[in-house]
Coordinates of C-alpha atoms in Angstrom, one line a residue:
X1 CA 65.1 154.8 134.6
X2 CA 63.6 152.9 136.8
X3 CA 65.9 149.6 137.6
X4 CA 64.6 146.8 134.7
X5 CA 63.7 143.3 136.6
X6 CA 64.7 140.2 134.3
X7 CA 64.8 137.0 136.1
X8 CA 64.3 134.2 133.2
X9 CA 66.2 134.8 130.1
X10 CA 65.5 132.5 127.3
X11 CA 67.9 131.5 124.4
X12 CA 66.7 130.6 121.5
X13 CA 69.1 129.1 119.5
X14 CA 73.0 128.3 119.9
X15 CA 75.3 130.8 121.6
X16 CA 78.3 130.3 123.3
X17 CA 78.2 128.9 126.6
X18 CA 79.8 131.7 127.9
X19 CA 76.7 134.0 127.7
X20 CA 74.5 131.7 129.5
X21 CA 77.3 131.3 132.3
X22 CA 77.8 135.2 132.8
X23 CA 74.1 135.6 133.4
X24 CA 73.6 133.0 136.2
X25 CA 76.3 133.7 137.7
X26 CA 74.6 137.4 138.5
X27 CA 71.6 135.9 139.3
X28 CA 69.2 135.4 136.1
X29 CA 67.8 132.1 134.9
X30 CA 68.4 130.4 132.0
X31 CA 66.5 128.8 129.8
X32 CA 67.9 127.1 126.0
X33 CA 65.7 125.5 123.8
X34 CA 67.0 125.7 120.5
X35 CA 65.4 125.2 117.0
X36 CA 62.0 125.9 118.1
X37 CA 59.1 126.8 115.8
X38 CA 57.5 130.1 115.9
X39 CA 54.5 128.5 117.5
X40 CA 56.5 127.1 120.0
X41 CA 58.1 130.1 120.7
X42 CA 55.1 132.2 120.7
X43 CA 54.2 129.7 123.4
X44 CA 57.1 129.9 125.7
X45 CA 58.0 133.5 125.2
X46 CA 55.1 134.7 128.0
X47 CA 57.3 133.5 130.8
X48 CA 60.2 135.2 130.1
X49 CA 61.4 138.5 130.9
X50 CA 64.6 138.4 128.3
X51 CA 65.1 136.6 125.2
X52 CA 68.7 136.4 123.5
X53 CA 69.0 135.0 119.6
X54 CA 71.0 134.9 117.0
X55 CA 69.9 135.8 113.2
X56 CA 68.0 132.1 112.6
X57 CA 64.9 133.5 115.3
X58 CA 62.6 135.8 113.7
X59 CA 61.2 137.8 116.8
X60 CA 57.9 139.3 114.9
X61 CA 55.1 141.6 116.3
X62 CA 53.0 137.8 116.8
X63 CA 55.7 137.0 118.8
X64 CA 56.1 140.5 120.3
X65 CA 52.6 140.2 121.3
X66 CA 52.4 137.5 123.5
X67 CA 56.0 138.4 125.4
X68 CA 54.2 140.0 127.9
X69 CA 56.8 140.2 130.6
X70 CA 59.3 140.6 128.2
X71 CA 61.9 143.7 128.7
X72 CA 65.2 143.0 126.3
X73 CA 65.5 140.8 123.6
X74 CA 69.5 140.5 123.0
X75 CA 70.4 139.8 119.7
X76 CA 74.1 137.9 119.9
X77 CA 75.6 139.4 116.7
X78 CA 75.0 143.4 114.7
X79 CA 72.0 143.2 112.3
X80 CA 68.6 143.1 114.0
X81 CA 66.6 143.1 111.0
X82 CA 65.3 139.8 112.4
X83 CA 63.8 141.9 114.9
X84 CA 60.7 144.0 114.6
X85 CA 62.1 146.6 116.4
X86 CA 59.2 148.8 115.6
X87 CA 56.7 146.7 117.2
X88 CA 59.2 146.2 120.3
X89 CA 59.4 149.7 121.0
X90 CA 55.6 149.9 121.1
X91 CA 55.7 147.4 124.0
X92 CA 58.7 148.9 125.9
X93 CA 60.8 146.0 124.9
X94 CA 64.7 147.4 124.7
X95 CA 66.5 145.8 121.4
X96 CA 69.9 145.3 122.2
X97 CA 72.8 144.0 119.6
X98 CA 76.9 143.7 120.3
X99 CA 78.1 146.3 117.7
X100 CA 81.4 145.2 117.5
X101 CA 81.5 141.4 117.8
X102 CA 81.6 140.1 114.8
X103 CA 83.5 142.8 112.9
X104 CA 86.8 141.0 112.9
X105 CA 85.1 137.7 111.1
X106 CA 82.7 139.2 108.8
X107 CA 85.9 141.7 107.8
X108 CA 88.0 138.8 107.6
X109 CA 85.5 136.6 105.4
X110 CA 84.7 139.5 103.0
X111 CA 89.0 139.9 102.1
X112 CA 88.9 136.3 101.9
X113 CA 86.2 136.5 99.2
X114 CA 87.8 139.3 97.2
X115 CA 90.9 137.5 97.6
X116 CA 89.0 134.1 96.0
X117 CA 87.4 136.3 93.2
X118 CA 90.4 137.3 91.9
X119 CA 92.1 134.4 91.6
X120 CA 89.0 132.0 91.2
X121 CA 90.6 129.5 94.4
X122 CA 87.1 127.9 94.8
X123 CA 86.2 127.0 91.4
X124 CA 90.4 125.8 90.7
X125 CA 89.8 123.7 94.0
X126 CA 86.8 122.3 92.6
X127 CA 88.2 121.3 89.2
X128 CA 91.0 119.9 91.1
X129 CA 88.5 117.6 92.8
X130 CA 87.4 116.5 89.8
X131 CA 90.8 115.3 88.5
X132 CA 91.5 118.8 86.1
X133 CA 94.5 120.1 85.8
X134 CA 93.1 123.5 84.2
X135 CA 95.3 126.0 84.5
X136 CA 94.9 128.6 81.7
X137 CA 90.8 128.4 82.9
X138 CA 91.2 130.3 85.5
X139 CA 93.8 133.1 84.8
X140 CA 93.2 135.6 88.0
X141 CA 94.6 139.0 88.4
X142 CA 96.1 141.2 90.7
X143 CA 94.3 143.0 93.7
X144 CA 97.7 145.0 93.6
X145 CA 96.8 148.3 92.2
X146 CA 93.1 147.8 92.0
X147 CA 90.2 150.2 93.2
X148 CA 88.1 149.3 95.9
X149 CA 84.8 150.8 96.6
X150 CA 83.7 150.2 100.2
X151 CA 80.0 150.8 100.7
X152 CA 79.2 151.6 104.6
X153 CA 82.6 152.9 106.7
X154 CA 81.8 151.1 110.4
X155 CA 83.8 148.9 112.2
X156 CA 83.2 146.5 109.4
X157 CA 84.3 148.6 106.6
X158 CA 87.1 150.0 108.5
X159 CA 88.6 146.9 109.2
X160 CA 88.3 145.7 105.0
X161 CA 89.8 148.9 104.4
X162 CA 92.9 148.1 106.5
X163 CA 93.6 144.7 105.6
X164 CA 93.2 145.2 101.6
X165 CA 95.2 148.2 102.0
X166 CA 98.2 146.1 102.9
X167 CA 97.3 144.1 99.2
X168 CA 97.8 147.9 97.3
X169 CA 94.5 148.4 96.7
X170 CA 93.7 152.1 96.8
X171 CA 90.5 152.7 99.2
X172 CA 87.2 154.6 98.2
X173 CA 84.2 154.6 99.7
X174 CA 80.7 156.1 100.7
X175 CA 78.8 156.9 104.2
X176 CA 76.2 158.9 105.1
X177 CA 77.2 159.1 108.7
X178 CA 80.9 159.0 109.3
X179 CA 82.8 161.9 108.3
X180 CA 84.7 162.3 105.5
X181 CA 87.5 163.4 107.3
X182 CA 87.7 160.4 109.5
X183 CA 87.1 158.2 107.1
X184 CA 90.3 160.3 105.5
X185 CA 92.4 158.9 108.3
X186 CA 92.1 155.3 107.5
X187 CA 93.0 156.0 104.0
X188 CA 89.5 156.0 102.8
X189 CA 88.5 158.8 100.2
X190 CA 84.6 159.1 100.6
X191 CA 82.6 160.5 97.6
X192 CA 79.6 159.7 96.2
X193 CA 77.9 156.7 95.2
X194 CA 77.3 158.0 91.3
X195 CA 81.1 159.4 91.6
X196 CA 82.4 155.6 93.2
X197 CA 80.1 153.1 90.9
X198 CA 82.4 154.1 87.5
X199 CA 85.7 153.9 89.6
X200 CA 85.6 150.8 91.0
X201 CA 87.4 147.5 90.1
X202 CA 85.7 145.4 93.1
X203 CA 82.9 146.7 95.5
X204 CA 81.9 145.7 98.7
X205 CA 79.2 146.9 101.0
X206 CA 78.8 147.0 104.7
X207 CA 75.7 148.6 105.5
X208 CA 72.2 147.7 107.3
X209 CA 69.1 146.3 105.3
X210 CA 67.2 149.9 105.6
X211 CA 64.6 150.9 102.9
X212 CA 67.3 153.4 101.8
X213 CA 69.8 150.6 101.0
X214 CA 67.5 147.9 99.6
X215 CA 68.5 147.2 96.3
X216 CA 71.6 149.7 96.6
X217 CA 73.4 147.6 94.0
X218 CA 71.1 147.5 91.3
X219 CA 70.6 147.4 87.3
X220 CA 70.9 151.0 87.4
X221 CA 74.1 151.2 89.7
X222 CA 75.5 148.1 87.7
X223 CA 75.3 150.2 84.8
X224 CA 77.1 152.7 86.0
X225 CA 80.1 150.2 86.7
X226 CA 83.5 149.5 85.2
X227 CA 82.5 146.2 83.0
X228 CA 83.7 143.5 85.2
X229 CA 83.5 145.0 88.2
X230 CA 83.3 142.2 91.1
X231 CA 81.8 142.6 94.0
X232 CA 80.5 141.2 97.7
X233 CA 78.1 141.2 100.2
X234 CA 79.0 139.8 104.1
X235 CA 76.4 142.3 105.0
X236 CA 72.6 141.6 104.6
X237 CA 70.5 140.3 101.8
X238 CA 69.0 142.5 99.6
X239 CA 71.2 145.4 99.7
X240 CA 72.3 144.2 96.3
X241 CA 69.5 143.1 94.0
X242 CA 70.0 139.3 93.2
X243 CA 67.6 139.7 90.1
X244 CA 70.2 142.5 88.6
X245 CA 73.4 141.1 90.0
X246 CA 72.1 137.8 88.1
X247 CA 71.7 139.9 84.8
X248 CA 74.4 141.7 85.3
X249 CA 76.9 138.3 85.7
X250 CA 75.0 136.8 83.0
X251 CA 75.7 140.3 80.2
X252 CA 79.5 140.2 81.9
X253 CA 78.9 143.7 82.8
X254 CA 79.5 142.1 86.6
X255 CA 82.6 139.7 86.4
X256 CA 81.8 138.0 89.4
X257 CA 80.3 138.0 93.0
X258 CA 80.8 136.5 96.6
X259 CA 78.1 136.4 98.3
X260 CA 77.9 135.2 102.3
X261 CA 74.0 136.5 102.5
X262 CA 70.5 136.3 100.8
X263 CA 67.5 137.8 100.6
X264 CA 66.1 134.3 101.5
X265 CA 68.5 131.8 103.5
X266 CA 68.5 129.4 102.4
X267 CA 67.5 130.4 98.9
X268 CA 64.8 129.0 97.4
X269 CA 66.0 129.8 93.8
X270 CA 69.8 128.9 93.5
X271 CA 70.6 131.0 90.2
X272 CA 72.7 132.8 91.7
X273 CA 74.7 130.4 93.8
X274 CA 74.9 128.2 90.7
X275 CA 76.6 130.9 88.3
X276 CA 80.2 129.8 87.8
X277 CA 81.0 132.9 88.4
X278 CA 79.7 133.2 92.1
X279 CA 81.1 131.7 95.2
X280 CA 78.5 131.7 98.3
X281 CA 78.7 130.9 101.7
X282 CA 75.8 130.2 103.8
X283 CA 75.7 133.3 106.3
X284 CA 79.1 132.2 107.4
X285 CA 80.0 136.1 108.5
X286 CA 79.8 135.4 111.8
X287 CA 80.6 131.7 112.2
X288 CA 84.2 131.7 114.0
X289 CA 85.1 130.3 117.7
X290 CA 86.2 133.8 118.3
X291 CA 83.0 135.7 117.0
X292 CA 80.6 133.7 118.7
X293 CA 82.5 133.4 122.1
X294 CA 82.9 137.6 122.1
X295 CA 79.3 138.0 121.1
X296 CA 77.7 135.7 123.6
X297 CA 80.0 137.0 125.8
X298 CA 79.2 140.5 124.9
X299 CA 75.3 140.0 125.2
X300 CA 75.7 138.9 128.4
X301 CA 78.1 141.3 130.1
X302 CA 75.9 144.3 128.3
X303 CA 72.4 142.9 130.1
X304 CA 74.3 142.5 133.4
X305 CA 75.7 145.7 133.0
X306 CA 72.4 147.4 132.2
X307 CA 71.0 146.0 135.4
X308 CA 73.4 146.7 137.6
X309 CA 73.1 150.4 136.3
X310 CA 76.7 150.4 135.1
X311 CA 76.1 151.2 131.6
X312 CA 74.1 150.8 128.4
X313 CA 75.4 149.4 125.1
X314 CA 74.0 148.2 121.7
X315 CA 70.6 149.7 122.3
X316 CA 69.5 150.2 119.0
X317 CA 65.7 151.4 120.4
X318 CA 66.5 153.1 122.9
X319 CA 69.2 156.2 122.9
X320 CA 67.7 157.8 125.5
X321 CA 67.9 155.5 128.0
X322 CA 72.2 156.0 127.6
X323 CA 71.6 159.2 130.0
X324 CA 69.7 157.6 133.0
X325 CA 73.1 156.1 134.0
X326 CA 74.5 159.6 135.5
X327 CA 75.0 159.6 139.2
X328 CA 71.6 161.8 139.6
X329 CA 69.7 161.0 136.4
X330 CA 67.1 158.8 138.5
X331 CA 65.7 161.6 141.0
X332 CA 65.1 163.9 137.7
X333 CA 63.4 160.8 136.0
X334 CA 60.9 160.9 138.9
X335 CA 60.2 164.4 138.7
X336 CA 59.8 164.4 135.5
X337 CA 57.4 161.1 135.7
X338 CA 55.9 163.1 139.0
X339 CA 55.0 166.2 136.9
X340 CA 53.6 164.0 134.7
X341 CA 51.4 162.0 137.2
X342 CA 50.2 166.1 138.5
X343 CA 49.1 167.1 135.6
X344 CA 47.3 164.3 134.3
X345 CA 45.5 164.3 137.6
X346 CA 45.1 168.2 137.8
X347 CA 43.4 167.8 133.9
X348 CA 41.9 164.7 133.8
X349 CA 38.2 166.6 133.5
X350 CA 40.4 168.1 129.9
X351 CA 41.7 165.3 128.4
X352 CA 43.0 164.0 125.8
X353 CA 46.2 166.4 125.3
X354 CA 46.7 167.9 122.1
X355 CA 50.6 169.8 123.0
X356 CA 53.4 168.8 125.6
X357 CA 55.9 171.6 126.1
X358 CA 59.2 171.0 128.6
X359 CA 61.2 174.0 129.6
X360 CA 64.3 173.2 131.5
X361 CA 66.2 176.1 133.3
X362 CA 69.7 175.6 134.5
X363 CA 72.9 174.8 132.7
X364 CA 72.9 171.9 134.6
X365 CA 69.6 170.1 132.6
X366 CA 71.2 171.4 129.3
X367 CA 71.1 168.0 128.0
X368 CA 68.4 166.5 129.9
X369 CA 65.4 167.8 128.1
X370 CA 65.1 164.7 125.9
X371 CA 65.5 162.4 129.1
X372 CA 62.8 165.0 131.2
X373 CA 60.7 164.9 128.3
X374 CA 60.2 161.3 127.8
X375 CA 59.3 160.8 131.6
X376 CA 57.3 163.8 131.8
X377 CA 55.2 161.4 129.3
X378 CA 55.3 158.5 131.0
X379 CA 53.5 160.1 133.9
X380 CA 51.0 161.5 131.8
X381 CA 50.2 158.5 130.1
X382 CA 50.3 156.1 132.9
X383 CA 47.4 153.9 132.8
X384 CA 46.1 155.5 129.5
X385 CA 47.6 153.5 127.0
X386 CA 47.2 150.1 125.5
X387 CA 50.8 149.5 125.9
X388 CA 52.3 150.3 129.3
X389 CA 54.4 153.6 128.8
X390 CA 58.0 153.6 129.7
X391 CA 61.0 155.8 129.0
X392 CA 61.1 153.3 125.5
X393 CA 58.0 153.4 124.0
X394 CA 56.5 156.7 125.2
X395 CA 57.4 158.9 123.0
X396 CA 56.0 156.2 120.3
X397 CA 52.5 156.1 122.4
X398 CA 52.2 160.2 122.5
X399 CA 52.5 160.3 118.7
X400 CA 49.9 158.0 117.8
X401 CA 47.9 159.8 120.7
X402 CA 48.6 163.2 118.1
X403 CA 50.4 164.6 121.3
X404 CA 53.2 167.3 120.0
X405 CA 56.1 166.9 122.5
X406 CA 58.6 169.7 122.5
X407 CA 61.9 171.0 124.7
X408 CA 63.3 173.4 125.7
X409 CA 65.9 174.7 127.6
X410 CA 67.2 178.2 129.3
X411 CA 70.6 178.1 130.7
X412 CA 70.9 181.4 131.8
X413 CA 67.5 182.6 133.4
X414 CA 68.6 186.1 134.4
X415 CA 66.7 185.3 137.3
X416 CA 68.0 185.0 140.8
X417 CA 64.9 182.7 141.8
X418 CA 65.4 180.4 138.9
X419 CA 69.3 180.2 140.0
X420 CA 68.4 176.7 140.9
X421 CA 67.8 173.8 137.9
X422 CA 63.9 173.7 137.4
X423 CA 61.8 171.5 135.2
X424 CA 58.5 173.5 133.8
X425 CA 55.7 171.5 132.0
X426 CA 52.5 172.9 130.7
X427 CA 50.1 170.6 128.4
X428 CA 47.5 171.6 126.4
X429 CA 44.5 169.7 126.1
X430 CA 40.7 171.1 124.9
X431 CA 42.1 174.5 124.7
X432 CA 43.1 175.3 128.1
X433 CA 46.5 174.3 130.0
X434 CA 48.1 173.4 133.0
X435 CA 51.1 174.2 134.2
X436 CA 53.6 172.6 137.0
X437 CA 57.0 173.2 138.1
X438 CA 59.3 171.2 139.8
X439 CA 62.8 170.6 140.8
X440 CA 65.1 168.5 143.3
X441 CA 65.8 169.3 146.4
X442 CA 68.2 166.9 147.8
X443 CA 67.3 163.7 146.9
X444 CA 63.5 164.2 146.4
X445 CA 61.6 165.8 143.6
X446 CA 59.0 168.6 144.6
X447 CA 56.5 170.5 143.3
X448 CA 57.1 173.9 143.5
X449 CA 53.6 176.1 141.6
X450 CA 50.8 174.8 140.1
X451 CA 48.7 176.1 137.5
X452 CA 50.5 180.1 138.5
X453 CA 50.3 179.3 142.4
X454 CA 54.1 179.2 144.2
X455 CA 53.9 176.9 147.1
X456 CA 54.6 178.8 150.5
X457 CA 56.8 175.1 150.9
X458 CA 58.1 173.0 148.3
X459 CA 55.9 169.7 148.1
X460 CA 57.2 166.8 148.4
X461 CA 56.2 164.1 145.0
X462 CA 56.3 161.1 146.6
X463 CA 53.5 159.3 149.0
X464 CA 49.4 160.3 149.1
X465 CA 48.6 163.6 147.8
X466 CA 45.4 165.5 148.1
X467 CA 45.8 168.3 145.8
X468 CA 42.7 170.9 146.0
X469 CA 41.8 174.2 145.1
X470 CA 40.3 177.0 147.0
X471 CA 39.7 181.0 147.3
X472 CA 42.3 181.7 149.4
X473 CA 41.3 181.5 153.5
X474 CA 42.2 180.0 157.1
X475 CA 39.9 177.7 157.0
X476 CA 40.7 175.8 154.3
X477 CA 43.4 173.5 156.6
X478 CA 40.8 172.9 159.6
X479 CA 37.8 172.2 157.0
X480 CA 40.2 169.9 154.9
X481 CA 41.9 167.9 158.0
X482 CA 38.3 167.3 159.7
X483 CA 37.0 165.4 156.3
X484 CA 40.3 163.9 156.1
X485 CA 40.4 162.5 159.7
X486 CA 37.0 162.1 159.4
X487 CA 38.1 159.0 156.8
X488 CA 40.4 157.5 158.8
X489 CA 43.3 158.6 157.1
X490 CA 46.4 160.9 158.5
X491 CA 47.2 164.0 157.2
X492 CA 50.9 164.1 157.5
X493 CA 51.9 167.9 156.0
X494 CA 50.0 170.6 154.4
X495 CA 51.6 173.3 151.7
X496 CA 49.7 176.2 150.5
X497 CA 50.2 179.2 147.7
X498 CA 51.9 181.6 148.7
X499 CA 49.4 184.1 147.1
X500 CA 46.6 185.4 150.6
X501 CA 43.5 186.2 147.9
X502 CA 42.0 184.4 144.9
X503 CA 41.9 181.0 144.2
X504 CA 45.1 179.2 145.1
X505 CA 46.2 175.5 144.8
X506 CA 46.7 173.7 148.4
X507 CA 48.4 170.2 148.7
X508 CA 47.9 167.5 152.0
X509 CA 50.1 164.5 152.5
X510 CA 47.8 161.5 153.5
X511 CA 49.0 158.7 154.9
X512 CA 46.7 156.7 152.7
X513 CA 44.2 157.6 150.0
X514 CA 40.5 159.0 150.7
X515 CA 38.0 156.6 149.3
X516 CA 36.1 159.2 147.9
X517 CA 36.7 162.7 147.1
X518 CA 32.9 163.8 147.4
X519 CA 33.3 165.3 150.8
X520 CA 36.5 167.4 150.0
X521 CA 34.9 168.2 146.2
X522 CA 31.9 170.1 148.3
X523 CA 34.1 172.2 150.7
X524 CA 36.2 173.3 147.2
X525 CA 36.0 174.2 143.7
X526 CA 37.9 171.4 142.5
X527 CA 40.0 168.5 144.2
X528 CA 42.1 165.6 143.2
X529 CA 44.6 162.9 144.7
X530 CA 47.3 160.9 143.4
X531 CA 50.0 158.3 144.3
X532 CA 53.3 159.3 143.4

């Protein structure tokens, strides 16, 4: 990957002084205007190449759209569903969150809620306050014993499953990631959700807002309950329905709920908060010194970190980008952006491609072809798209082009000449193909055939490239060096096929490019140039 530039950072509401510390003191500015309206923010965003929020800013595709230097938007805390993270990997923009920041609160305020449903502390304090001394009202009961069903087994749930442990509860739960036998080793038993819903005596969930958990909890799954069953939400609105968890507190088939997050916040309708059988918090998961110090903290050292080409953690848009911080994962990145660049040039008169096909050969770029892939793209789309490709978005850009992009690999070529690790990309586009093949020798990525034409040299991808091609004869370097000096321009090297009949592929350095092909295009049967 390229390195990312990010000069101006903008923070948009209240994070820990620490963050905005960290990133001056490697160089970024910092900008913090807090509590600014969307048109406001739409506004400022255009000079800014980072933007770090909380949960209160909603970064939509409006916004999105007019951050036109933006790179990152850091999100100081673990959901990014106030993110459209869909419409920032169309743009290139990396998403970045701090995983494990608040897991220690938000686990923390969900035991403290279980703790409060079963022994009703909030409404006792209240009735205190009112001068009641009501004690058979509010009879609790025993976590001791008790099932608890945790929905979603990361850091979050992990951590509840610990600490209620150490009250007797016996652990259950449900994940469609983590596996069963891990889950196994912090005394969670994972089944699933139609199996946990009847066993449970209090549930809580710990999951993203997805489509596929929207309305997990609802009058369906509350059916399926123990009657009674209490349950809580420190994750995200909407993972339990508020209309059924309203109906179900209101038939007692759910005996009570804590709830730190709504579908809106604040809500606009207070049923729920008003049932005397609910206690609420407003979105207070994350709300401890601690929390907010690690994840401004956090946000910060994981931007500086990214730029310094150290590391890269909490991209939630971006996986591939974790494998361009190898020792030699940039000069494959320009090969693979180089090949691109050739054969977008070679088949420009072909366009648009219909089929992308990588082929890596070495053990060596076993795991690369994803990384290969996306940069193979980013040469071929360069200055074809809308949206400016990088290793983020392309992949996003080639499928709403109707591009197909497959890899491949072949560790073991059986082939002494392919001993070496080699990139091979062929494209399809109008029915025909082109093919180029590259590797790295040294430092510096080459070309090594073209379209079934071995070099005699390996050329090098980087300068002015004049890249013609031409039944195969002598006279092709004299004739192609007098129009060249003939321009002005140097001719710095010259590589031809290693094939001495048919038409072959021939490549010049230049020290600058020709300002028009129309000389060379007479002299050949078909010519183009490139900066690489």
């Amino acid at each position: 990957m390229a390195p990312v530039s990010i000069r101006r950072i903008l923070i948009s509401e209240s994070v820990d002084p620490c963050c905005k510390q960290i990133l001056q003191d490697n160089g970024i500015q910092v900008t913090e205007k807090q509590t600014m309206t969307k048109d406001e923010l739409i506004g400022e965003i255009k000079d800014f190449d980072g933007l770090v929020v909380r949960s209160a800013t909603k970064v939509t595709a409006e916004i999105i759209d007019a951050a036109v230097n933006l790179k990152i938007i850091g999100r100081a805390g673990t959901g990014v569903d106030n993110v459209d993270v869909d419409a920032a990997t169309k743009r290139g923009i990396i998403v970045m969150n701090t995983p494990s920041g608040n897991t220690i609160s938000a686990a923390e305020l969900t035991c403290a809620l279980l703790i409060s449903l079963s022994r009703h502390v909030p409404q006792a304090t209240m009735s205190m306050k009112a001068g009641k001394w009501d004690r058979k009202k509010f009879m609790g009961a025993e976590l001791y014993g008790k099932i608890l069903g945790i929905v979603g087994l990361g850091r979050i749930g992990k951590e509840v499953a610990a600490r209620m442990q150490s009250f007797g509860m016996k652990t259950i739960g449900y994940d469609p990631i983590t596996p069963p036998e891990i889950s196994a080793t912090w005394g969670v038993e994972q089944m699933s959700l139609e199996e946990l819903w009847p066993k449970c005596d209090y549930i809580t969930v710990h999951t993203p807002l997805m489509p596929s958990t929207t309305g997990l909890l609802n009058d369906s799954s509350f059916a399926q309950c123990k009657r009674g069953v209490k349950v809580v939400n420190c994750a995200r609105g909407g993972i339990i329905d508020e209309p059924a968890l309203l109906r179900a507190l209101e038939s007692g088939q759910c005996g009570g709920a804590g709830l730190d997050v709504f579908v809106e916040e604040p809500p606009k309708d207070w049923a729920l908060v008003n049932h005397p059988n609910v206690i609420s918090c407003p979105h207070l998961g994350a709300s401890t010194k601690e929390a907010q110090a690690r994840c401004g903290r956090d946000i910060a050292l994981q931007i500086v970190d990214m730029l310094q080409g150290k590391a890269l953690v909490g991209a939630v848009n971006a996986q591939v980008l974790a494998s361009t911080f190898s020792a030699d994962s940039h000069k494959w990145i320009q090969l693979g952006e180089a090949l691109g660049l050739v054969l977008r040039s070679c088949s420009a008169s072909k366009q648009p491609y219909s089929q992308v096909q990588i082929t890596t050969i070495g053990e060596r770029l076993k795991s690369c072809g994803g990384l290969l892939g996306s940069a193979v793209m980013v040469g071929l789309l360069k200055d074809s798209a809308r949206n400016r490709p990088n290793l983020v978005n392309v992949l996003s850009l080639a499928q709403e082009a109707g591009i197909t992009v497959t890899t491949d690999n072949i560790s073991d070529s059986g082939d002494q000449a392919l001993a070496q690790s080699i990139c091979v990309v062929e494209i399809s586009a109008n029915g025909t193909s082109c093919k180029a093949i590259g590797s790295v020798h040294g430092e510096a990525p080459v070309l090594l055939e073209l379209n079934g034409c071995p070099f005699r040299q390996p050329v090098p991808l980087s300068g002015n490239l004049l890249l013609f091609r031409a039944p195969a004869s002598p006279q092709n370097l004299p004739n192609i060096a007098g129009v060249v000096a003939a321009a002005g321009v140097g001719a710095e090297w010259f590589s031809a096929s290693a094939a001495s009949s048919g038409d072959q592929w021939y490549c010049v350095g230049m020290s600058a490019p020709l300002g028009d092909l129309g000389s060379v295009k007479r002299l050949v049967k078909e010519a183009t140039q490139l900066h690489v």
